[in-house]
GROMACS .gro file of C-alpha atoms in nm:
model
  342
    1UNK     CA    1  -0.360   0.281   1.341
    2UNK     CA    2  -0.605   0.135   1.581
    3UNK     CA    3  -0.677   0.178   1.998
    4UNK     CA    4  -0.938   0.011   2.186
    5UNK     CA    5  -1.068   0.114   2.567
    6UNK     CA    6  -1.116  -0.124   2.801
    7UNK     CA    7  -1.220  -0.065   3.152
    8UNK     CA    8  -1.289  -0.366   3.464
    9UNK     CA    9  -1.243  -0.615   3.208
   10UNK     CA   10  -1.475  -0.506   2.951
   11UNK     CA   11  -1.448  -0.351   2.623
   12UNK     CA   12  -1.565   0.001   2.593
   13UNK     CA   13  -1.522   0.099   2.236
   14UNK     CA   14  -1.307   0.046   1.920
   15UNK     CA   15  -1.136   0.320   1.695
   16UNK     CA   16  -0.855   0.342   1.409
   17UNK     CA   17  -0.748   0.587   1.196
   18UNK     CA   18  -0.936   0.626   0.870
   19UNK     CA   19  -0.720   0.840   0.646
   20UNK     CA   20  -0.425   1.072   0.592
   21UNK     CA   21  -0.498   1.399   0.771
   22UNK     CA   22  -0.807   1.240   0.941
   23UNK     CA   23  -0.857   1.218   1.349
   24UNK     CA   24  -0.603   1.004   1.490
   25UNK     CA   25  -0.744   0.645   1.665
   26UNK     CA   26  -0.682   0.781   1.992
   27UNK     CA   27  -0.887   1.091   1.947
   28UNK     CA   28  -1.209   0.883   1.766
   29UNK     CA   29  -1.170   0.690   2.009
   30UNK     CA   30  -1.191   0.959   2.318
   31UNK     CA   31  -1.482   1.075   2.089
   32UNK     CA   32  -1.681   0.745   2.120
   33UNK     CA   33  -1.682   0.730   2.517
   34UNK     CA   34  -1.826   0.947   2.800
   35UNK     CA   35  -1.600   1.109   3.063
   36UNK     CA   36  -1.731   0.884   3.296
   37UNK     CA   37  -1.619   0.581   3.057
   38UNK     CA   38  -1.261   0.690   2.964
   39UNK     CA   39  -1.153   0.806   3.336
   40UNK     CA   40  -0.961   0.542   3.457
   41UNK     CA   41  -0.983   0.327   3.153
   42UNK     CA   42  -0.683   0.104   2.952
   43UNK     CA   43  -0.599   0.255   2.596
   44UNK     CA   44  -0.452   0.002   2.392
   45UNK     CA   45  -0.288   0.135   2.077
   46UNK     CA   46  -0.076  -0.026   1.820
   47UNK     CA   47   0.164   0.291   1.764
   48UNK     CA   48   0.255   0.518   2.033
   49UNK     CA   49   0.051   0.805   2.065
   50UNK     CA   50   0.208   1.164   1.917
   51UNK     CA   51   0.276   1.415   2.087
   52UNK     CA   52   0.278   1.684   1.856
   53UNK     CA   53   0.118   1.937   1.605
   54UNK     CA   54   0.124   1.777   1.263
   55UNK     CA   55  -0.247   1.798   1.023
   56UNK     CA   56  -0.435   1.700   1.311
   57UNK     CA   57  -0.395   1.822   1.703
   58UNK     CA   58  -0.149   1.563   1.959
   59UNK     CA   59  -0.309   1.292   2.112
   60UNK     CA   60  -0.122   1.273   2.439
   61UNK     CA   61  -0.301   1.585   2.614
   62UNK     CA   62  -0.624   1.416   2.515
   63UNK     CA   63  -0.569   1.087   2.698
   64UNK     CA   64  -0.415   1.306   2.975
   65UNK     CA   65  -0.714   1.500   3.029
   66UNK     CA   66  -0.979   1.193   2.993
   67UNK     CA   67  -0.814   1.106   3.254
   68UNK     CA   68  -0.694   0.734   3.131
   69UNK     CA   69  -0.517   0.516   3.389
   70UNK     CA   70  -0.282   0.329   3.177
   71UNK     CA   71  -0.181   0.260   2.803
   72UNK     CA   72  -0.032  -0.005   2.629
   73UNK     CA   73   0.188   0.066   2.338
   74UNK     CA   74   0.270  -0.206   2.074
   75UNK     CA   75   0.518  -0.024   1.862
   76UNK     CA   76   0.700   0.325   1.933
   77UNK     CA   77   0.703   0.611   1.708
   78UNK     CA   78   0.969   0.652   1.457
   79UNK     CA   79   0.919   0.964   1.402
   80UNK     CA   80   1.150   1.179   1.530
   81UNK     CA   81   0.896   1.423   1.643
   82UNK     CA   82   0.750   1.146   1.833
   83UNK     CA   83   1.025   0.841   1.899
   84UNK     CA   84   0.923   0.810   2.307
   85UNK     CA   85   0.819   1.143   2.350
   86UNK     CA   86   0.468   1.080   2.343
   87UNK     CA   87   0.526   0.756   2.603
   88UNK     CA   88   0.752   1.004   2.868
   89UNK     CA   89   0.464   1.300   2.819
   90UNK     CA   90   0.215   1.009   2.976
   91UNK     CA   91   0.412   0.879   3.213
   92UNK     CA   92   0.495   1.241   3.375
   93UNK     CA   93   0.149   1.257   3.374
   94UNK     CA   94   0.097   0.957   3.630
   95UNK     CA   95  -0.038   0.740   3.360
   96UNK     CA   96   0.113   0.371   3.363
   97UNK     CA   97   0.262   0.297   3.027
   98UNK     CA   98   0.369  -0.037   2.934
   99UNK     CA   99   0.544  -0.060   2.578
  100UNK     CA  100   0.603  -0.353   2.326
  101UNK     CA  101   0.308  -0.578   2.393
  102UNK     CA  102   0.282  -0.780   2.044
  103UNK     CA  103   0.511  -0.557   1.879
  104UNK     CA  104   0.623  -0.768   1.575
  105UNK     CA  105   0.226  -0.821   1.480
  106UNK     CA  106   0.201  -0.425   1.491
  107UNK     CA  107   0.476  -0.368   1.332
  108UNK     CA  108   0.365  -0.538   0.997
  109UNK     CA  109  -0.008  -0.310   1.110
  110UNK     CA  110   0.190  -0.033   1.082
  111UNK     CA  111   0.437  -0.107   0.794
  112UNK     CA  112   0.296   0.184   0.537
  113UNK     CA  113   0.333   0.438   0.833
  114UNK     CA  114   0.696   0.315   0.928
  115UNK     CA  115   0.852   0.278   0.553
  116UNK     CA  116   0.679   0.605   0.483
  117UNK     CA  117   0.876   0.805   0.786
  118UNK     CA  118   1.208   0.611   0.798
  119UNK     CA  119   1.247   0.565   0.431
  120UNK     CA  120   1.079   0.843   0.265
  121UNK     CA  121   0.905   0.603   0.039
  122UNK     CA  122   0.524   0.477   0.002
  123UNK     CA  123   0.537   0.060   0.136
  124UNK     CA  124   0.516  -0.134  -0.174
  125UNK     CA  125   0.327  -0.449  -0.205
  126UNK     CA  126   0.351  -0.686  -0.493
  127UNK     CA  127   0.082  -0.893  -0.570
  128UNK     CA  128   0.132  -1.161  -0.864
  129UNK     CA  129  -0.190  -1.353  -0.983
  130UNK     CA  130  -0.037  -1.648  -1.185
  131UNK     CA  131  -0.022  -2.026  -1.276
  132UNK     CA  132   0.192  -2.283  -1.149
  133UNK     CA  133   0.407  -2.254  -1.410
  134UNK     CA  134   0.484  -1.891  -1.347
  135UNK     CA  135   0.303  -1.730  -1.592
  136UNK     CA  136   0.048  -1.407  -1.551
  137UNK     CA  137  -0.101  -1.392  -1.930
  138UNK     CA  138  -0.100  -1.592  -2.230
  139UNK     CA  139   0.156  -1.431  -2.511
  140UNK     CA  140  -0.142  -1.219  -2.663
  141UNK     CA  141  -0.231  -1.057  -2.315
  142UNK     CA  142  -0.485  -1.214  -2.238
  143UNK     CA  143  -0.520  -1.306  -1.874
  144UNK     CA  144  -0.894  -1.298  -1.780
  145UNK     CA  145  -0.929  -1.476  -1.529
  146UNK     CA  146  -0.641  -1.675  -1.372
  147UNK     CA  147  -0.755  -1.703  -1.072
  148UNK     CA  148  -1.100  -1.745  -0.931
  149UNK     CA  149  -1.332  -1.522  -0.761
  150UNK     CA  150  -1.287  -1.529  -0.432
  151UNK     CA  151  -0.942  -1.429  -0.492
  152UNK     CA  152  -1.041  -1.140  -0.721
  153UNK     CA  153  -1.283  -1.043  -0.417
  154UNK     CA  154  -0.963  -1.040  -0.168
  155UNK     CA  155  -0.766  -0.831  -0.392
  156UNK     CA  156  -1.049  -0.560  -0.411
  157UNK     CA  157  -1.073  -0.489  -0.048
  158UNK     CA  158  -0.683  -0.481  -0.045
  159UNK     CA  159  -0.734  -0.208  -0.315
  160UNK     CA  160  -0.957  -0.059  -0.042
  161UNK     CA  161  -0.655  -0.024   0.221
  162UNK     CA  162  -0.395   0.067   0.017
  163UNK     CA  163  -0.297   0.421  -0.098
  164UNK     CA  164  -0.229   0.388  -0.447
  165UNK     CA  165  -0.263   0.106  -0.685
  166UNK     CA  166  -0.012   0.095  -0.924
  167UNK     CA  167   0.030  -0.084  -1.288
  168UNK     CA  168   0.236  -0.072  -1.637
  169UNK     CA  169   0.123   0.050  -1.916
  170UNK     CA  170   0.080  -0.276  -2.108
  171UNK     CA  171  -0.160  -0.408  -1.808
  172UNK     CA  172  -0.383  -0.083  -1.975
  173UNK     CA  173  -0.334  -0.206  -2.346
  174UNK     CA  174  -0.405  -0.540  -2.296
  175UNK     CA  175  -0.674  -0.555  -1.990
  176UNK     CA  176  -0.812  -0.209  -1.986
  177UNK     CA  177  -0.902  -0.209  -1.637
  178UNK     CA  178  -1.070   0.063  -1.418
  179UNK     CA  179  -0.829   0.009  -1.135
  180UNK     CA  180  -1.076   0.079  -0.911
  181UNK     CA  181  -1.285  -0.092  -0.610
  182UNK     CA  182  -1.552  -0.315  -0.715
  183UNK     CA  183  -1.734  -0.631  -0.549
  184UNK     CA  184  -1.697  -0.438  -0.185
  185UNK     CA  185  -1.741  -0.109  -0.033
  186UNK     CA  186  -1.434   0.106   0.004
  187UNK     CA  187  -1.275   0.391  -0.135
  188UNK     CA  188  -1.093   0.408  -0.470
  189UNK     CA  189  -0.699   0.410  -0.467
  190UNK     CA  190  -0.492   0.654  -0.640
  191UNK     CA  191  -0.448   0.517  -0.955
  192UNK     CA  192  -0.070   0.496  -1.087
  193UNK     CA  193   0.059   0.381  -1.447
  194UNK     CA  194   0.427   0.379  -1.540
  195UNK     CA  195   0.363   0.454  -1.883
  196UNK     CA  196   0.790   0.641  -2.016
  197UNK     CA  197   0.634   0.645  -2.390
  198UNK     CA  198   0.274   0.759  -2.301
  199UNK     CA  199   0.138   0.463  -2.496
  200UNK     CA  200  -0.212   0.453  -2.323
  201UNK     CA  201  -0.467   0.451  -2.572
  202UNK     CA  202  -0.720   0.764  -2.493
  203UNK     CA  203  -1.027   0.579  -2.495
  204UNK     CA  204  -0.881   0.355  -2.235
  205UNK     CA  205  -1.121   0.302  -1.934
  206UNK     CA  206  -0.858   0.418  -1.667
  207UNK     CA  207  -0.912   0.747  -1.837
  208UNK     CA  208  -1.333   0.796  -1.792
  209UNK     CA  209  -1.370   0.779  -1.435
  210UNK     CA  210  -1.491   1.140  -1.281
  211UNK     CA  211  -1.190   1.218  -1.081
  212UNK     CA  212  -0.917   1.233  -1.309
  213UNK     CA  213  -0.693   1.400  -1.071
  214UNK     CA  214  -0.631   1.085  -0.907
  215UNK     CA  215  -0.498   0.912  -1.269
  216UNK     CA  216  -0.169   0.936  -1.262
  217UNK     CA  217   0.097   0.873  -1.544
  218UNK     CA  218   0.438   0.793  -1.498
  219UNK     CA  219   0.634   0.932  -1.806
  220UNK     CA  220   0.958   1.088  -1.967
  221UNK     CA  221   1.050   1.356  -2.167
  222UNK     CA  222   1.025   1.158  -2.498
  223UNK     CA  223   0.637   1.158  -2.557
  224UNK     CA  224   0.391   1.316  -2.754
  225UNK     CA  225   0.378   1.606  -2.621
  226UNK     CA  226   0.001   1.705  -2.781
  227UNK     CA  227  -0.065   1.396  -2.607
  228UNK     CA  228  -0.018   1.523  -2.306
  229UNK     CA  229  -0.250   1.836  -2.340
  230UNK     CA  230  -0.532   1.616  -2.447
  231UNK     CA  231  -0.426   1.409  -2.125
  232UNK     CA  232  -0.409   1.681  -1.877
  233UNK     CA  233  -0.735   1.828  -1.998
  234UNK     CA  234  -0.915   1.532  -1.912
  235UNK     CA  235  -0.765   1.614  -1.568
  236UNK     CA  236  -0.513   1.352  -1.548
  237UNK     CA  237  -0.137   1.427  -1.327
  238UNK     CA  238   0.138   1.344  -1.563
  239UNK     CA  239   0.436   1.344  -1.347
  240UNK     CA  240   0.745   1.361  -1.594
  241UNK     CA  241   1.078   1.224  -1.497
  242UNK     CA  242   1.430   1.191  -1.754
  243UNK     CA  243   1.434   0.805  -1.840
  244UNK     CA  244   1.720   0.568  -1.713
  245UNK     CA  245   1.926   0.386  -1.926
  246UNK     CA  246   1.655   0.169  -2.119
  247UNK     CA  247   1.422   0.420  -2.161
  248UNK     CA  248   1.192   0.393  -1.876
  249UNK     CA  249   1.103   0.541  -1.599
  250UNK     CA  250   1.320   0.599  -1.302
  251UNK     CA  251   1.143   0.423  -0.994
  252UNK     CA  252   1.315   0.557  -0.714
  253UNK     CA  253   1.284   0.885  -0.811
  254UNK     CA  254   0.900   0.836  -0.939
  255UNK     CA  255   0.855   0.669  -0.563
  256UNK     CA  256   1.028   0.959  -0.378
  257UNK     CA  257   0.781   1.226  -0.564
  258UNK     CA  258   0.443   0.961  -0.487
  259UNK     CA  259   0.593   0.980  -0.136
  260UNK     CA  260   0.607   1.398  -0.140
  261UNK     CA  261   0.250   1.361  -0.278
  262UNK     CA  262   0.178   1.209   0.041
  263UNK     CA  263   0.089   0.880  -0.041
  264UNK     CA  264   0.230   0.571   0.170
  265UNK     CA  265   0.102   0.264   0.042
  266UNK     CA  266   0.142   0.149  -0.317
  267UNK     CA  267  -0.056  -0.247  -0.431
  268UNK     CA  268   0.111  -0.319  -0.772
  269UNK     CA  269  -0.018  -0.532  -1.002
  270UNK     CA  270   0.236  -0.592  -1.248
  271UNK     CA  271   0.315  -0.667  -1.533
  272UNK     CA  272   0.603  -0.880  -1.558
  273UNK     CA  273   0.793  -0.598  -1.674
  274UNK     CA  274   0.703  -0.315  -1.354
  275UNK     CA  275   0.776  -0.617  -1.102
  276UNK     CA  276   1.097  -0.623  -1.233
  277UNK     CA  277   1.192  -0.297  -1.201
  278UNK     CA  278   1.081  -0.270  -0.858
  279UNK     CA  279   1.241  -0.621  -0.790
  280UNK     CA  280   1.588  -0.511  -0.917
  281UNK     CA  281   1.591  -0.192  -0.737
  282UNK     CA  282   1.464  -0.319  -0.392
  283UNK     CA  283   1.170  -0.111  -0.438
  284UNK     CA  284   0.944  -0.382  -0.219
  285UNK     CA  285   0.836  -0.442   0.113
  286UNK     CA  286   0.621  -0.749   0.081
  287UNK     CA  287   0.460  -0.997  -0.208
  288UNK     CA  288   0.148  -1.204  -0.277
  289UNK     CA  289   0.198  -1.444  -0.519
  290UNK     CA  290  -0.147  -1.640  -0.581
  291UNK     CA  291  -0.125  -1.903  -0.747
  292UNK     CA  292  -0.415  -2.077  -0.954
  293UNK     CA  293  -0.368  -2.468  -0.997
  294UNK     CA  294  -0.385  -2.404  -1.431
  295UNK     CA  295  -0.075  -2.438  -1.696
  296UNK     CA  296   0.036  -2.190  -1.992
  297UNK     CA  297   0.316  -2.265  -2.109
  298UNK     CA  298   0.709  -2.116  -2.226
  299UNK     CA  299   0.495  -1.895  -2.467
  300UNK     CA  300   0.306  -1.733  -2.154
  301UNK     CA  301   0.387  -1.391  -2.062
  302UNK     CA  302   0.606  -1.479  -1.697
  303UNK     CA  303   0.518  -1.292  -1.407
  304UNK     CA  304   0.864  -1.135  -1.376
  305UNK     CA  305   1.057  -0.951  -1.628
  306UNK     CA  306   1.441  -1.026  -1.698
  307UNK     CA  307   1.622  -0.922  -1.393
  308UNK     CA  308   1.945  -0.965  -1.545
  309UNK     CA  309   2.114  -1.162  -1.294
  310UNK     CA  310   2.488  -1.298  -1.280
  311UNK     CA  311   2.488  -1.561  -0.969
  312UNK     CA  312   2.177  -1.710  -0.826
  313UNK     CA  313   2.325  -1.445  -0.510
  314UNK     CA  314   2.225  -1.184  -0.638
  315UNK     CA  315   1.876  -1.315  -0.654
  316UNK     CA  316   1.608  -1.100  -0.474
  317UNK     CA  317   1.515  -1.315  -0.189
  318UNK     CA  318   1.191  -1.369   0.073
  319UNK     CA  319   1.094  -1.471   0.382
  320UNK     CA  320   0.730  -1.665   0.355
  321UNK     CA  321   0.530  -1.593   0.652
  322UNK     CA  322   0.167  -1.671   0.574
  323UNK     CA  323  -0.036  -1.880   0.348
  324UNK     CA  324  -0.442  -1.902   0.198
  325UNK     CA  325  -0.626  -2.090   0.003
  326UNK     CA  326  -0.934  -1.886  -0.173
  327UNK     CA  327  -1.106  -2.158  -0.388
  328UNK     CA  328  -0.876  -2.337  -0.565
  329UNK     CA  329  -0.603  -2.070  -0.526
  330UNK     CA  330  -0.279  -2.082  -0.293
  331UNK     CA  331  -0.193  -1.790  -0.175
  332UNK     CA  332   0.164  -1.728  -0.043
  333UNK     CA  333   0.243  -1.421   0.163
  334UNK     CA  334   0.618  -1.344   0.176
  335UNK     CA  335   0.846  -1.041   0.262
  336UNK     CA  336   1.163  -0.934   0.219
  337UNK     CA  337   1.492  -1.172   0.325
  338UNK     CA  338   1.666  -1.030   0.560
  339UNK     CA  339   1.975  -1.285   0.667
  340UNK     CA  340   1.875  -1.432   1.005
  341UNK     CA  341   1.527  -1.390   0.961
  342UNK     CA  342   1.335  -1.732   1.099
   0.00000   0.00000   0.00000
């Protein structure tokens, strides 16, 4: 969440909220000005301002005693320890408040915070690196590099935002990534594998970096269970779950307990297989599908798994809202259908 303080036309200073349990934007941004600055001055904030004790203290009786003259509040509150509460505190204190100024463009600022509170769930975005033709890998895994650096780059300080970044297994076997933050400066994401059989190798990469206690595997009850030892020595969080039908992990649940772990933001990068999943259980808020002008072929591995579909109605659908080009590389923003959408 952001807020910005302007005062006879000019802007004072700039703040957002840097992390879970961290200051709140209105109170870094308090912190930034003198008392001579804020009295008087606009706030503008992109999510109304709480009003309550949660990990950090209420921002309203901070902007009442700076003595602010007005602020201007994209999106309310959800929350129902918030939801206008904060707005009527400011207003009883004689400060102006003017509400839904560029709402929808907040809204999608504010889209981790607002799935995280109304639906109990982290936001999920998919992001798909393929060909034209659909594909993510050739048929013996290999996929490095589909698309070009720049877009590589892009998906690294998206990394940086999110939460958590999330993967299957066979992303591990084949790629053996770090799934971590490189090319920029930013923090490291939790890092999340679905992995029901606990197939990741142990000398996998995933499994060296120095906090372990942000690795964490996504498995049922039918593994190795000496396995897991060795795993959870190394530090790693092996949240266990019963397996659905076909073995695998159950996503809703495993999204409710990432949720209770107090993570709201999820980037997953596939496979074919995990998009699937999430696909057929409406587990998604948004996708990126980037798409690199190259051919593989039927024998390619496709960049969604067998949904198992009947009529083309039952087809997840999406609403395209944005497009990119990095290099050679179209990039296709898109979120979920809902019917009317324009």
């Amino acid at each position: 969440m952001g807020a910005v303080a302007v005062k006879e036309g000019r802007v004072l200073a700039k703040a957002y909220h840097k992390k879970f349990g961290d200051m709140h934007a209105e109170i870094a941004l308090l912190r930034k000005l003198t008392r001579e600055q804020a009295k008087g001055a606009t706030i503008y904030v992109n999510l109304e301002p709480c009003c309550h004790l949660g990990k950090t203290a209420p921002c309203t009786p901070a902007l009442i005693e700076a003595g602010v003259s007005r602020v201007v509040v994209a999106q309310q509150d959800p929350n129902p320890l918030v939801n206008g509460k904060g707005m009527k505190q400011l207003s009883d204190a004689g400060i102006e408040v003017t509400h839904g100024v560029c709402e929808a463009a907040a809204g999608r600022l504010n889209a981790s915070f607002i799935t995280y509170i109304t639906k109990g769930r982290p936001w999920i975005l998919l992001k798909i690196a393929q060909s034209m033709d659909g594909r993510i890998a050739l048929n013996n895994g290999n996929s490095r590099w589909i698309t070009g650096e720049e877009s590589r780059i892009e998906v690294h300080r998206m990394r940086a935002r999110l939460d958590a970044l999330f993967v299957g297994v066979q992303t591990i076997i084949d790629d053996d990534p770090e799934l971590n933050v490189r090319h920029i400066k930013g923090r490291n994401p939790v890092r999340i594998i679905a992995d029901s059989k606990l197939r990741i190798p142990e000398n996998a990469r995933v499994l060296k970096h120095k906090d372990q206690k942000r690795t964490w595997l996504l498995i049922t009850d039918d593994v190795d269970a000496d396995k897991v030892k060795r795993l959870e020595k190394l530090g790693v969080q092996l949240i266990l779950w019963r397996a659905v039908a076909n073995g695998r992990v159950n996503m809703k649940h495993a999204m409710d307990e990432i949720a209770r772990r107090e993570v709201a933001s999820i980037l997953v990068e596939g496979g074919g297989t995990v998009h699937a999943a999430l696909l057929a259980d409406g587990l998604w808020d948004e996708m990126i599908i980037a798409v690199a002008p190259m051919l593989i072929g039927a024998d390619g591995r496709p960049s969604v798994g067998e949904l198992s579909l009947q009529t083309l109605a039952d087809a997840p659908r999406v609403t395209p809202y944005k497009q990119a080009m990095f290099e050679e590389d179209h990039w296709y923003y898109l979120e979920r259908y809902v019917h009317g959408n324009s």
